mmCIF file of C-alpha atoms in Angstrom:
data_model
loop_
_atom_site.group_PDB
_atom_site.id
_atom_site.type_symbol
_atom_site.label_atom_id
_atom_site.label_comp_id
_atom_site.label_asym_id
_atom_site.label_seq_id
_atom_site.Cartn_x
_atom_site.Cartn_y
_atom_site.Cartn_z
ATOM 1 C CA MET A 90 -27.090 -65.559 9.990
ATOM 2 C CA LYS A 91 -27.554 -63.486 13.137
ATOM 3 C CA LYS A 92 -23.821 -63.141 13.292
ATOM 4 C CA ASN A 93 -23.739 -61.829 9.709
ATOM 5 C CA MET A 94 -26.580 -59.360 10.404
ATOM 6 C CA LYS A 95 -24.787 -58.080 13.454
ATOM 7 C CA SER A 96 -21.594 -57.685 11.426
ATOM 8 C CA ASN A 97 -23.457 -55.788 8.678
ATOM 9 C CA LEU A 98 -25.152 -53.481 11.175
ATOM 10 C CA CYS A 99 -21.813 -52.705 12.797
ATOM 11 C CA SER A 100 -20.258 -51.988 9.425
ATOM 12 C CA ARG A 101 -23.105 -49.647 8.435
ATOM 13 C CA TRP A 102 -22.936 -47.830 11.782
ATOM 14 C CA CYS A 103 -19.192 -47.304 11.419
ATOM 15 C CA SER A 104 -19.669 -45.987 7.868
ATOM 16 C CA LEU A 105 -22.402 -43.635 9.041
ATOM 17 C CA MET A 106 -20.251 -42.267 11.856
ATOM 18 C CA ALA A 107 -17.343 -41.771 9.472
ATOM 19 C CA LEU A 108 -19.601 -39.820 7.100
ATOM 20 C CA VAL A 109 -20.880 -37.645 9.974
ATOM 21 C CA LEU A 110 -17.295 -36.953 11.052
ATOM 22 C CA VAL A 111 -16.252 -35.924 7.522
ATOM 23 C CA LEU A 112 -19.254 -33.603 7.137
ATOM 24 C CA THR A 113 -18.654 -32.061 10.547
ATOM 25 C CA LEU A 114 -14.990 -31.353 9.844
ATOM 26 C CA GLY A 115 -15.875 -29.915 6.434
ATOM 27 C CA LEU A 116 -18.495 -27.628 7.973
ATOM 28 C CA LEU A 117 -16.052 -26.413 10.618
ATOM 29 C CA ALA A 118 -13.401 -25.757 7.973
ATOM 30 C CA GLY A 119 -15.943 -23.859 5.883
ATOM 31 C CA CYS A 120 -16.908 -21.703 8.866
ATOM 32 C CA GLY A 121 -13.269 -20.912 9.505
ATOM 33 C CA LYS A 122 -12.736 -19.775 5.934
ATOM 34 C CA SER A 123 -15.822 -17.564 5.965
ATOM 35 C CA GLN A 124 -14.293 -15.506 8.753
ATOM 36 C CA GLU A 125 -11.167 -14.643 6.757
ATOM 37 C CA ALA A 126 -11.043 -11.252 4.976
ATOM 38 C CA ALA A 127 -11.288 -11.848 1.244
ATOM 39 C CA PRO A 128 -9.010 -9.712 -0.954
ATOM 40 C CA VAL A 129 -10.754 -6.649 -2.401
ATOM 41 C CA LYS A 130 -10.634 -6.882 -6.184
ATOM 42 C CA GLN A 131 -11.556 -4.206 -8.694
ATOM 43 C CA GLY A 132 -15.296 -4.381 -9.359
ATOM 44 C CA GLN A 133 -16.099 -6.198 -6.102
ATOM 45 C CA ALA A 134 -17.945 -4.662 -3.190
ATOM 46 C CA ALA A 135 -15.748 -3.380 -0.366
ATOM 47 C CA SER A 136 -16.285 -2.406 3.221
ATOM 48 C CA GLY A 137 -14.384 -0.639 5.983
ATOM 49 C CA GLN A 138 -12.913 2.784 6.707
ATOM 50 C CA LEU A 139 -9.923 4.487 5.151
ATOM 51 C CA VAL A 140 -8.125 7.501 6.598
ATOM 52 C CA VAL A 141 -6.670 9.771 3.896
ATOM 53 C CA THR A 142 -4.605 12.889 4.582
ATOM 54 C CA THR A 143 -5.309 15.931 2.408
ATOM 55 C CA TYR A 144 -4.061 19.473 1.801
ATOM 56 C CA GLY A 145 -6.867 21.406 3.471
ATOM 57 C CA GLY A 146 -8.977 24.382 2.432
ATOM 58 C CA LYS A 147 -10.614 24.431 -0.994
ATOM 59 C CA TYR A 148 -8.792 21.240 -1.964
ATOM 60 C CA ASP A 149 -10.686 19.245 0.671
ATOM 61 C CA GLU A 150 -14.049 20.555 -0.552
ATOM 62 C CA VAL A 151 -13.318 19.542 -4.138
ATOM 63 C CA PHE A 152 -11.704 16.241 -3.144
ATOM 64 C CA MET A 153 -14.744 15.334 -1.079
ATOM 65 C CA LYS A 154 -17.162 16.225 -3.888
ATOM 66 C CA ASP A 155 -15.308 14.747 -6.868
ATOM 67 C CA VAL A 156 -13.487 11.779 -5.334
ATOM 68 C CA VAL A 157 -14.664 10.721 -1.873
ATOM 69 C CA GLN A 158 -18.427 10.889 -2.324
ATOM 70 C CA PRO A 159 -18.435 9.073 -5.710
ATOM 71 C CA PHE A 160 -16.166 6.358 -4.263
ATOM 72 C CA GLU A 161 -18.406 5.877 -1.239
ATOM 73 C CA ALA A 162 -21.468 5.765 -3.514
ATOM 74 C CA ALA A 163 -19.833 3.037 -5.612
ATOM 75 C CA ASN A 164 -18.797 1.170 -2.447
ATOM 76 C CA PRO A 165 -21.696 1.485 0.050
ATOM 77 C CA GLY A 166 -19.821 -0.309 2.822
ATOM 78 C CA VAL A 167 -16.853 2.060 2.753
ATOM 79 C CA LYS A 168 -16.307 5.318 4.658
ATOM 80 C CA ILE A 169 -13.475 7.699 3.816
ATOM 81 C CA LYS A 170 -12.246 9.926 6.640
ATOM 82 C CA LEU A 171 -10.153 12.962 5.732
ATOM 83 C CA ALA A 172 -7.260 13.782 8.049
ATOM 84 C CA PRO A 173 -5.125 16.951 8.199
ATOM 85 C CA TYR A 174 -1.989 17.239 6.087
ATOM 86 C CA THR A 175 0.779 15.215 7.702
ATOM 87 C CA GLY A 176 4.403 15.808 6.720
ATOM 88 C CA VAL A 177 7.401 13.521 6.426
ATOM 89 C CA ALA A 178 8.885 14.410 9.821
ATOM 90 C CA LYS A 179 5.738 13.461 11.736
ATOM 91 C CA LEU A 180 5.166 10.308 9.713
ATOM 92 C CA ALA A 181 8.778 9.223 10.206
ATOM 93 C CA GLN A 182 8.328 9.608 13.960
ATOM 94 C CA GLY A 183 5.347 7.242 14.029
ATOM 95 C CA GLY A 184 2.622 9.817 13.432
ATOM 96 C CA GLY A 185 0.852 7.723 10.824
ATOM 97 C CA GLU A 186 -0.601 4.983 13.012
ATOM 98 C CA GLN A 187 -4.207 5.852 12.139
ATOM 99 C CA ILE A 188 -3.491 6.799 8.510
ATOM 100 C CA ASP A 189 -3.893 4.578 5.441
ATOM 101 C CA ILE A 190 -3.175 6.905 2.504
ATOM 102 C CA VAL A 191 -1.088 10.092 2.400
ATOM 103 C CA SER A 192 -1.494 12.987 -0.022
ATOM 104 C CA LEU A 193 1.893 14.672 -0.445
ATOM 105 C CA ASP A 194 4.046 16.484 -2.986
ATOM 106 C CA ASP A 195 6.263 14.272 -5.107
ATOM 107 C CA PHE A 196 9.517 14.907 -3.237
ATOM 108 C CA ASP A 197 7.912 14.018 0.105
ATOM 109 C CA ILE A 198 6.555 10.773 -1.358
ATOM 110 C CA VAL A 199 10.025 9.862 -2.621
ATOM 111 C CA GLU A 200 11.583 10.652 0.750
ATOM 112 C CA LEU A 201 8.982 8.550 2.587
ATOM 113 C CA GLY A 202 9.520 5.700 0.149
ATOM 114 C CA ASN A 203 13.261 5.809 0.677
ATOM 115 C CA LYS A 204 12.656 5.549 4.413
ATOM 116 C CA GLY A 205 10.690 2.349 3.823
ATOM 117 C CA LEU A 206 7.406 3.855 5.044
ATOM 118 C CA LEU A 207 5.365 3.322 1.872
ATOM 119 C CA SER A 208 4.031 0.165 0.255
ATOM 120 C CA GLU A 209 5.223 -0.829 -3.190
ATOM 121 C CA LEU A 210 2.548 -0.357 -5.863
ATOM 122 C CA GLN A 211 2.301 -2.947 -8.643
ATOM 123 C CA GLN A 212 0.567 -2.953 -12.011
ATOM 124 C CA LYS A 213 -1.528 -6.051 -11.247
ATOM 125 C CA ASP A 214 -3.460 -4.155 -8.565
ATOM 126 C CA PHE A 215 -4.477 -1.159 -10.706
ATOM 127 C CA SER A 216 -6.937 -1.109 -13.573
ATOM 128 C CA THR A 217 -5.705 2.313 -14.741
ATOM 129 C CA TRP A 218 -1.954 1.582 -14.697
ATOM 130 C CA GLU A 219 -1.403 1.436 -18.461
ATOM 131 C CA GLN A 220 -3.417 4.631 -19.001
ATOM 132 C CA LEU A 221 -1.111 6.811 -16.880
ATOM 133 C CA TYR A 222 1.554 9.239 -18.119
ATOM 134 C CA PRO A 223 5.149 8.210 -17.264
ATOM 135 C CA GLN A 224 5.485 11.203 -14.916
ATOM 136 C CA THR A 225 2.656 9.761 -12.800
ATOM 137 C CA PHE A 226 4.889 7.085 -11.278
ATOM 138 C CA LEU A 227 7.015 8.052 -8.273
ATOM 139 C CA LYS A 228 9.856 5.671 -7.541
ATOM 140 C CA SER A 229 12.151 5.084 -4.580
ATOM 141 C CA ASP A 230 15.915 4.917 -5.036
ATOM 142 C CA ASP A 231 15.701 1.138 -5.566
ATOM 143 C CA GLY A 232 13.302 1.569 -8.480
ATOM 144 C CA LYS A 233 10.067 0.530 -6.775
ATOM 145 C CA VAL A 234 6.887 2.496 -7.514
ATOM 146 C CA ILE A 235 5.781 3.948 -4.178
ATOM 147 C CA GLY A 236 3.398 6.710 -5.269
ATOM 148 C CA LEU A 237 0.989 7.671 -8.042
ATOM 149 C CA ALA A 238 0.340 11.306 -8.921
ATOM 150 C CA ASP A 239 -3.361 12.055 -9.296
ATOM 151 C CA GLN A 240 -2.995 15.719 -10.320
ATOM 152 C CA PHE A 241 -0.448 17.658 -12.368
ATOM 153 C CA GLY A 242 0.280 21.315 -11.791
ATOM 154 C CA SER A 243 3.024 23.734 -12.786
ATOM 155 C CA TRP A 244 5.163 26.098 -10.742
ATOM 156 C CA GLY A 245 5.937 29.447 -12.296
ATOM 157 C CA ILE A 246 5.138 33.141 -11.926
ATOM 158 C CA ALA A 247 1.873 34.661 -10.721
ATOM 159 C CA TYR A 248 1.561 38.368 -11.500
ATOM 160 C CA ASN A 249 -0.900 41.271 -11.421
ATOM 161 C CA PRO A 250 -1.621 42.214 -15.064
ATOM 162 C CA LYS A 251 -3.055 45.569 -13.978
ATOM 163 C CA GLU A 252 0.243 46.587 -12.377
ATOM 164 C CA MET A 253 2.880 45.061 -14.650
ATOM 165 C CA ALA A 254 3.490 43.553 -18.063
ATOM 166 C CA LYS A 255 3.579 39.804 -18.449
ATOM 167 C CA PRO A 256 7.051 38.720 -17.281
ATOM 168 C CA ASP A 257 9.075 36.496 -19.587
ATOM 169 C CA SER A 258 11.860 35.506 -17.200
ATOM 170 C CA TRP A 259 12.336 34.266 -13.643
ATOM 171 C CA ASN A 260 14.728 37.198 -13.281
ATOM 172 C CA VAL A 261 11.722 39.541 -12.942
ATOM 173 C CA PHE A 262 11.935 38.989 -9.185
ATOM 174 C CA TRP A 263 15.334 40.751 -9.177
ATOM 175 C CA ASP A 264 14.101 43.811 -11.080
ATOM 176 C CA PRO A 265 14.935 46.981 -9.047
ATOM 177 C CA GLY A 266 11.397 48.235 -9.616
ATOM 178 C CA MET A 267 10.010 45.174 -7.786
ATOM 179 C CA LYS A 268 11.400 46.089 -4.380
ATOM 180 C CA GLY A 269 8.789 45.240 -1.733
ATOM 181 C CA LYS A 270 6.418 43.827 -4.348
ATOM 182 C CA VAL A 271 7.438 40.164 -4.463
ATOM 183 C CA ALA A 272 6.443 37.004 -2.574
ATOM 184 C CA MET A 273 8.307 33.708 -2.793
ATOM 185 C CA MET A 274 7.868 30.363 -1.100
ATOM 186 C CA SER A 275 9.949 29.710 1.994
ATOM 187 C CA GLN A 276 12.544 26.927 1.695
ATOM 188 C CA TRP A 277 10.981 25.666 -1.539
ATOM 189 C CA ILE A 278 13.090 23.514 -3.851
ATOM 190 C CA PRO A 279 11.210 24.467 -7.087
ATOM 191 C CA ASP A 280 12.161 28.126 -6.440
ATOM 192 C CA ILE A 281 15.779 27.050 -5.990
ATOM 193 C CA ILE A 282 15.668 24.968 -9.193
ATOM 194 C CA LEU A 283 14.346 27.885 -11.268
ATOM 195 C CA THR A 284 16.846 30.294 -9.727
ATOM 196 C CA ALA A 285 19.604 27.866 -10.724
ATOM 197 C CA LYS A 286 18.233 27.918 -14.273
ATOM 198 C CA ALA A 287 18.066 31.722 -14.345
ATOM 199 C CA ARG A 288 21.642 32.079 -13.069
ATOM 200 C CA GLN A 289 22.992 29.191 -15.141
ATOM 201 C CA ALA A 290 24.200 27.393 -12.024
ATOM 202 C CA THR A 291 24.815 23.664 -11.863
ATOM 203 C CA TYR A 292 23.877 21.312 -9.065
ATOM 204 C CA GLU A 293 27.605 20.738 -8.570
ATOM 205 C CA ASN A 294 28.167 24.502 -8.118
ATOM 206 C CA MET A 295 25.197 26.287 -6.548
ATOM 207 C CA ASP A 296 27.105 29.365 -5.317
ATOM 208 C CA PRO A 297 25.461 31.631 -7.962
ATOM 209 C CA VAL A 298 22.069 30.589 -6.551
ATOM 210 C CA TRP A 299 22.853 31.579 -2.962
ATOM 211 C CA GLN A 300 24.225 34.906 -4.142
ATOM 212 C CA ALA A 301 21.062 35.463 -6.180
ATOM 213 C CA VAL A 302 18.842 34.594 -3.221
ATOM 214 C CA LYS A 303 20.728 37.092 -1.095
ATOM 215 C CA GLU A 304 20.205 39.759 -3.773
ATOM 216 C CA VAL A 305 16.472 39.135 -4.215
ATOM 217 C CA THR A 306 15.617 39.217 -0.508
ATOM 218 C CA PRO A 307 15.182 43.055 -0.355
ATOM 219 C CA ASN A 308 12.497 42.743 -3.044
ATOM 220 C CA VAL A 309 10.603 40.061 -1.136
ATOM 221 C CA VAL A 310 7.825 41.389 1.080
ATOM 222 C CA GLN A 311 7.098 37.876 2.319
ATOM 223 C CA TYR A 312 8.608 34.418 2.163
ATOM 224 C CA TYR A 313 5.357 32.573 2.647
ATOM 225 C CA SER A 314 4.974 29.115 4.198
ATOM 226 C CA SER A 315 1.283 28.410 3.546
ATOM 227 C CA PHE A 316 0.083 27.832 -0.023
ATOM 228 C CA SER A 317 -2.959 29.997 0.621
ATOM 229 C CA GLU A 318 -1.023 33.132 1.630
ATOM 230 C CA PRO A 319 -0.439 34.554 -1.882
ATOM 231 C CA GLU A 320 -4.210 34.677 -2.371
ATOM 232 C CA ALA A 321 -4.486 37.246 0.422
ATOM 233 C CA LEU A 322 -1.358 39.090 -0.767
ATOM 234 C CA PHE A 323 -2.720 39.534 -4.299
ATOM 235 C CA GLY A 324 -6.188 40.278 -2.977
ATOM 236 C CA SER A 325 -4.911 43.165 -0.862
ATOM 237 C CA GLY A 326 -2.500 44.448 -3.514
ATOM 238 C CA ALA A 327 0.495 43.771 -1.251
ATOM 239 C CA VAL A 328 2.415 42.049 -4.062
ATOM 240 C CA GLN A 329 2.638 42.292 -7.819
ATOM 241 C CA ALA A 330 4.452 39.019 -8.493
ATOM 242 C CA ALA A 331 4.977 35.710 -6.719
ATOM 243 C CA SER A 332 6.260 32.222 -7.331
ATOM 244 C CA TYR A 333 3.137 30.062 -7.285
ATOM 245 C CA PHE A 334 0.969 27.210 -8.606
ATOM 246 C CA ASN A 335 -0.949 27.538 -11.859
ATOM 247 C CA GLY A 336 -4.101 25.916 -10.441
ATOM 248 C CA ARG A 337 -4.497 28.345 -7.554
ATOM 249 C CA VAL A 338 -3.866 31.292 -9.862
ATOM 250 C CA ILE A 339 -6.542 30.113 -12.303
ATOM 251 C CA ALA A 340 -8.994 29.768 -9.413
ATOM 252 C CA MET A 341 -8.243 33.326 -8.228
ATOM 253 C CA LYS A 342 -8.569 34.666 -11.761
ATOM 254 C CA GLU A 343 -11.925 32.904 -12.193
ATOM 255 C CA ALA A 344 -13.038 34.526 -8.928
ATOM 256 C CA GLY A 345 -12.322 37.962 -10.413
ATOM 257 C CA LYS A 346 -9.011 38.765 -8.724
ATOM 258 C CA PRO A 347 -6.388 40.706 -10.729
ATOM 259 C CA VAL A 348 -3.877 37.890 -11.225
ATOM 260 C CA ASP A 349 -2.530 35.756 -14.054
ATOM 261 C CA PHE A 350 0.051 32.998 -14.482
ATOM 262 C CA THR A 351 2.965 32.425 -16.821
ATOM 263 C CA ILE A 352 5.775 29.944 -17.347
ATOM 264 C CA PRO A 353 9.080 31.867 -17.640
ATOM 265 C CA LYS A 354 11.558 31.166 -20.432
ATOM 266 C CA GLU A 355 13.706 29.247 -17.959
ATOM 267 C CA GLY A 356 10.843 26.751 -17.705
ATOM 268 C CA GLY A 357 8.299 25.689 -15.117
ATOM 269 C CA VAL A 358 8.489 22.866 -12.612
ATOM 270 C CA LEU A 359 6.034 19.968 -12.831
ATOM 271 C CA ILE A 360 4.145 19.744 -9.545
ATOM 272 C CA ARG A 361 2.694 16.329 -8.755
ATOM 273 C CA ALA A 362 0.080 15.881 -6.036
ATOM 274 C CA THR A 363 0.612 12.244 -5.145
ATOM 275 C CA LYS A 364 -1.035 9.412 -3.240
ATOM 276 C CA GLY A 365 1.026 6.878 -1.296
ATOM 277 C CA ILE A 366 -0.105 3.976 0.892
ATOM 278 C CA LEU A 367 1.583 3.686 4.263
ATOM 279 C CA ALA A 368 3.241 0.313 4.781
ATOM 280 C CA SER A 369 1.758 0.282 8.291
ATOM 281 C CA SER A 370 -1.847 0.422 6.982
ATOM 282 C CA LYS A 371 -3.969 -2.625 7.778
ATOM 283 C CA ASN A 372 -6.162 -1.829 4.748
ATOM 284 C CA GLN A 373 -3.770 -2.420 1.877
ATOM 285 C CA GLU A 374 -6.269 -3.906 -0.605
ATOM 286 C CA LEU A 375 -8.919 -1.271 0.021
ATOM 287 C CA SER A 376 -6.303 1.490 -0.094
ATOM 288 C CA ARG A 377 -5.156 0.338 -3.531
ATOM 289 C CA LYS A 378 -8.783 0.302 -4.671
ATOM 290 C CA PHE A 379 -9.200 3.931 -3.576
ATOM 291 C CA VAL A 380 -5.937 5.113 -5.176
ATOM 292 C CA ASP A 381 -6.979 3.379 -8.399
ATOM 293 C CA PHE A 382 -10.284 5.268 -8.220
ATOM 294 C CA CYS A 383 -8.339 8.553 -7.939
ATOM 295 C CA MET A 384 -6.732 7.698 -11.298
ATOM 296 C CA ASN A 385 -10.101 7.210 -12.998
ATOM 297 C CA PRO A 386 -10.442 9.487 -16.082
ATOM 298 C CA GLU A 387 -13.907 10.761 -15.163
ATOM 299 C CA VAL A 388 -12.815 11.555 -11.607
ATOM 300 C CA GLN A 389 -9.796 13.468 -12.867
ATOM 301 C CA VAL A 390 -11.823 15.447 -15.403
ATOM 302 C CA ASN A 391 -14.260 16.540 -12.703
ATOM 303 C CA PHE A 392 -11.391 17.525 -10.420
ATOM 304 C CA ALA A 393 -9.785 19.574 -13.198
ATOM 305 C CA LYS A 394 -13.071 21.425 -13.755
ATOM 306 C CA ASP A 395 -13.297 22.397 -10.089
ATOM 307 C CA MET A 396 -9.652 22.765 -9.048
ATOM 308 C CA TYR A 397 -7.780 23.431 -12.337
ATOM 309 C CA TYR A 398 -5.132 20.754 -11.859
ATOM 310 C CA GLY A 399 -4.493 18.503 -14.822
ATOM 311 C CA PRO A 400 -5.187 14.790 -15.203
ATOM 312 C CA THR A 401 -2.480 12.143 -14.945
ATOM 313 C CA ASN A 402 -4.526 9.638 -16.959
ATOM 314 C CA ARG A 403 -4.153 9.912 -20.748
ATOM 315 C CA GLU A 404 -7.788 8.862 -21.195
ATOM 316 C CA ALA A 405 -9.047 11.940 -19.339
ATOM 317 C CA LYS A 406 -10.239 14.436 -21.959
ATOM 318 C CA LEU A 407 -10.678 18.115 -21.089
ATOM 319 C CA GLU A 408 -12.835 20.522 -23.030
ATOM 320 C CA PRO A 409 -10.763 23.079 -25.025
ATOM 321 C CA ALA A 410 -12.176 25.960 -22.968
ATOM 322 C CA LEU A 411 -10.926 24.377 -19.745
ATOM 323 C CA ALA A 412 -7.539 23.376 -21.139
ATOM 324 C CA GLY A 413 -7.172 26.924 -22.497
ATOM 325 C CA LYS A 414 -7.305 28.382 -19.007
ATOM 326 C CA GLY A 415 -3.776 27.091 -18.374
ATOM 327 C CA VAL A 416 -4.432 23.657 -16.884
ATOM 328 C CA VAL A 417 -1.466 21.287 -17.317
ATOM 329 C CA TYR A 418 -2.981 18.950 -19.883
ATOM 330 C CA GLY A 419 -1.599 16.552 -22.466
ATOM 331 C CA LYS A 420 1.767 15.026 -23.233
ATOM 332 C CA GLU A 421 3.257 18.140 -24.841
ATOM 333 C CA ALA A 422 2.433 20.387 -21.874
ATOM 334 C CA ILE A 423 3.630 17.823 -19.339
ATOM 335 C CA ASP A 424 6.886 17.037 -21.146
ATOM 336 C CA ALA A 425 7.676 20.780 -21.452
ATOM 337 C CA LEU A 426 7.925 21.130 -17.675
ATOM 338 C CA ILE A 427 10.962 20.285 -15.554
ATOM 339 C CA THR A 428 10.509 16.953 -13.775
ATOM 340 C CA PRO A 429 13.097 16.939 -10.971
ATOM 341 C CA ASP A 430 15.058 13.786 -10.212
ATOM 342 C CA TRP A 431 14.101 13.774 -6.543
ATOM 343 C CA ASN A 432 16.196 10.746 -5.659
ATOM 344 C CA LYS A 433 19.232 12.782 -6.681
ATOM 345 C CA LEU A 434 18.122 16.165 -5.359
ATOM 346 C CA LEU A 435 17.021 14.904 -1.961
ATOM 347 C CA GLN A 436 20.640 14.046 -1.225
ATOM 348 C CA GLN A 437 21.387 17.791 -1.462
ATOM 349 C CA ARG A 438 18.157 19.082 0.041
ATOM 350 C CA LYS A 439 19.396 19.522 3.607
ATOM 351 C CA ASP A 440 22.472 21.443 2.503
ATOM 352 C CA TRP A 441 20.421 23.584 0.108
ATOM 353 C CA LEU A 442 17.968 24.601 2.798
ATOM 354 C CA ILE A 443 20.759 25.545 5.187
ATOM 355 C CA LYS A 444 22.310 27.713 2.477
ATOM 356 C CA TRP A 445 18.909 29.223 1.678
ATOM 357 C CA VAL A 446 18.334 30.217 5.315
ATOM 358 C CA GLU A 447 21.777 31.807 5.481
ATOM 359 C CA ALA A 448 21.165 33.760 2.256
ATOM 360 C CA THR A 449 17.768 35.093 3.327
ATOM 361 C CA SER A 450 18.825 36.245 6.786
ATOM 362 C CA ARG A 451 18.283 39.995 6.738
#
């Protein structure tokens, strides 16, 4: 009997030790899992810091007010840090180590994507995906979505209505009476595209464009390189007409400056301010959450009210008074603008810019 008791005690002790071992291993495994970063899903709380490049000036003020601060309020553990505009050349040379999200024009996003520097964006990660206009999606040459436009603008003609009649054609810049009264963007593909339209050139034969650029140069008081420069030029009366953005013109007009905007008969170019996530970012999930927030209808409506650039989400509804100011809004207005095939045009970009420099040499 003693032998049986001893055997039973030994058996119970072994069972108890086995149970302790199983519980211990389970606890250790649970601790290990709790230290892993859980994926950030839409609607869940997030934490961390994101670095987002922006365009500077008034844009940063509006972006902070209408996008950053609401996002941080909805995600108390998150901090968004704005960084200066960073171009393709610097990013391609490793200048994006501390950056998560880039704000760039559509052609720069496409170029970065083709260099393999941007993450692919997929529908499953975005709650707004099906609400977006087709022109919102920027694709690399292999068909992957690598950027989402969060604002639509148009590129056309800004003019002083007190000094000249509303122009109906891009050819106004070549008018003999406009000598010394014109500003155009330096090395800017949308200007080249509209000049090709005005001179009925083809992308296979751009010679008429370079001749036209050579002819317009005497009329140009400044080939500007900063998007803010035309504001000062119109403010001082130095120019009567310029190639420019609709949104900035509306803002100047609202501020009481003598300037207006028109799309010439040759058409306007759709300008897409776009967000892309650097492939090198260590905050991929949180970055997608922020980009998705930028596509939110309410966010885009507020941005349009303050900055006059149109929404890329079909669910964003603008008041008639705001839309009537010339904001790019709605399918009809968007489809009427030229949407360049940047994957095709970027193959010619280097040659075009060389020819442009040669033609503008005085």
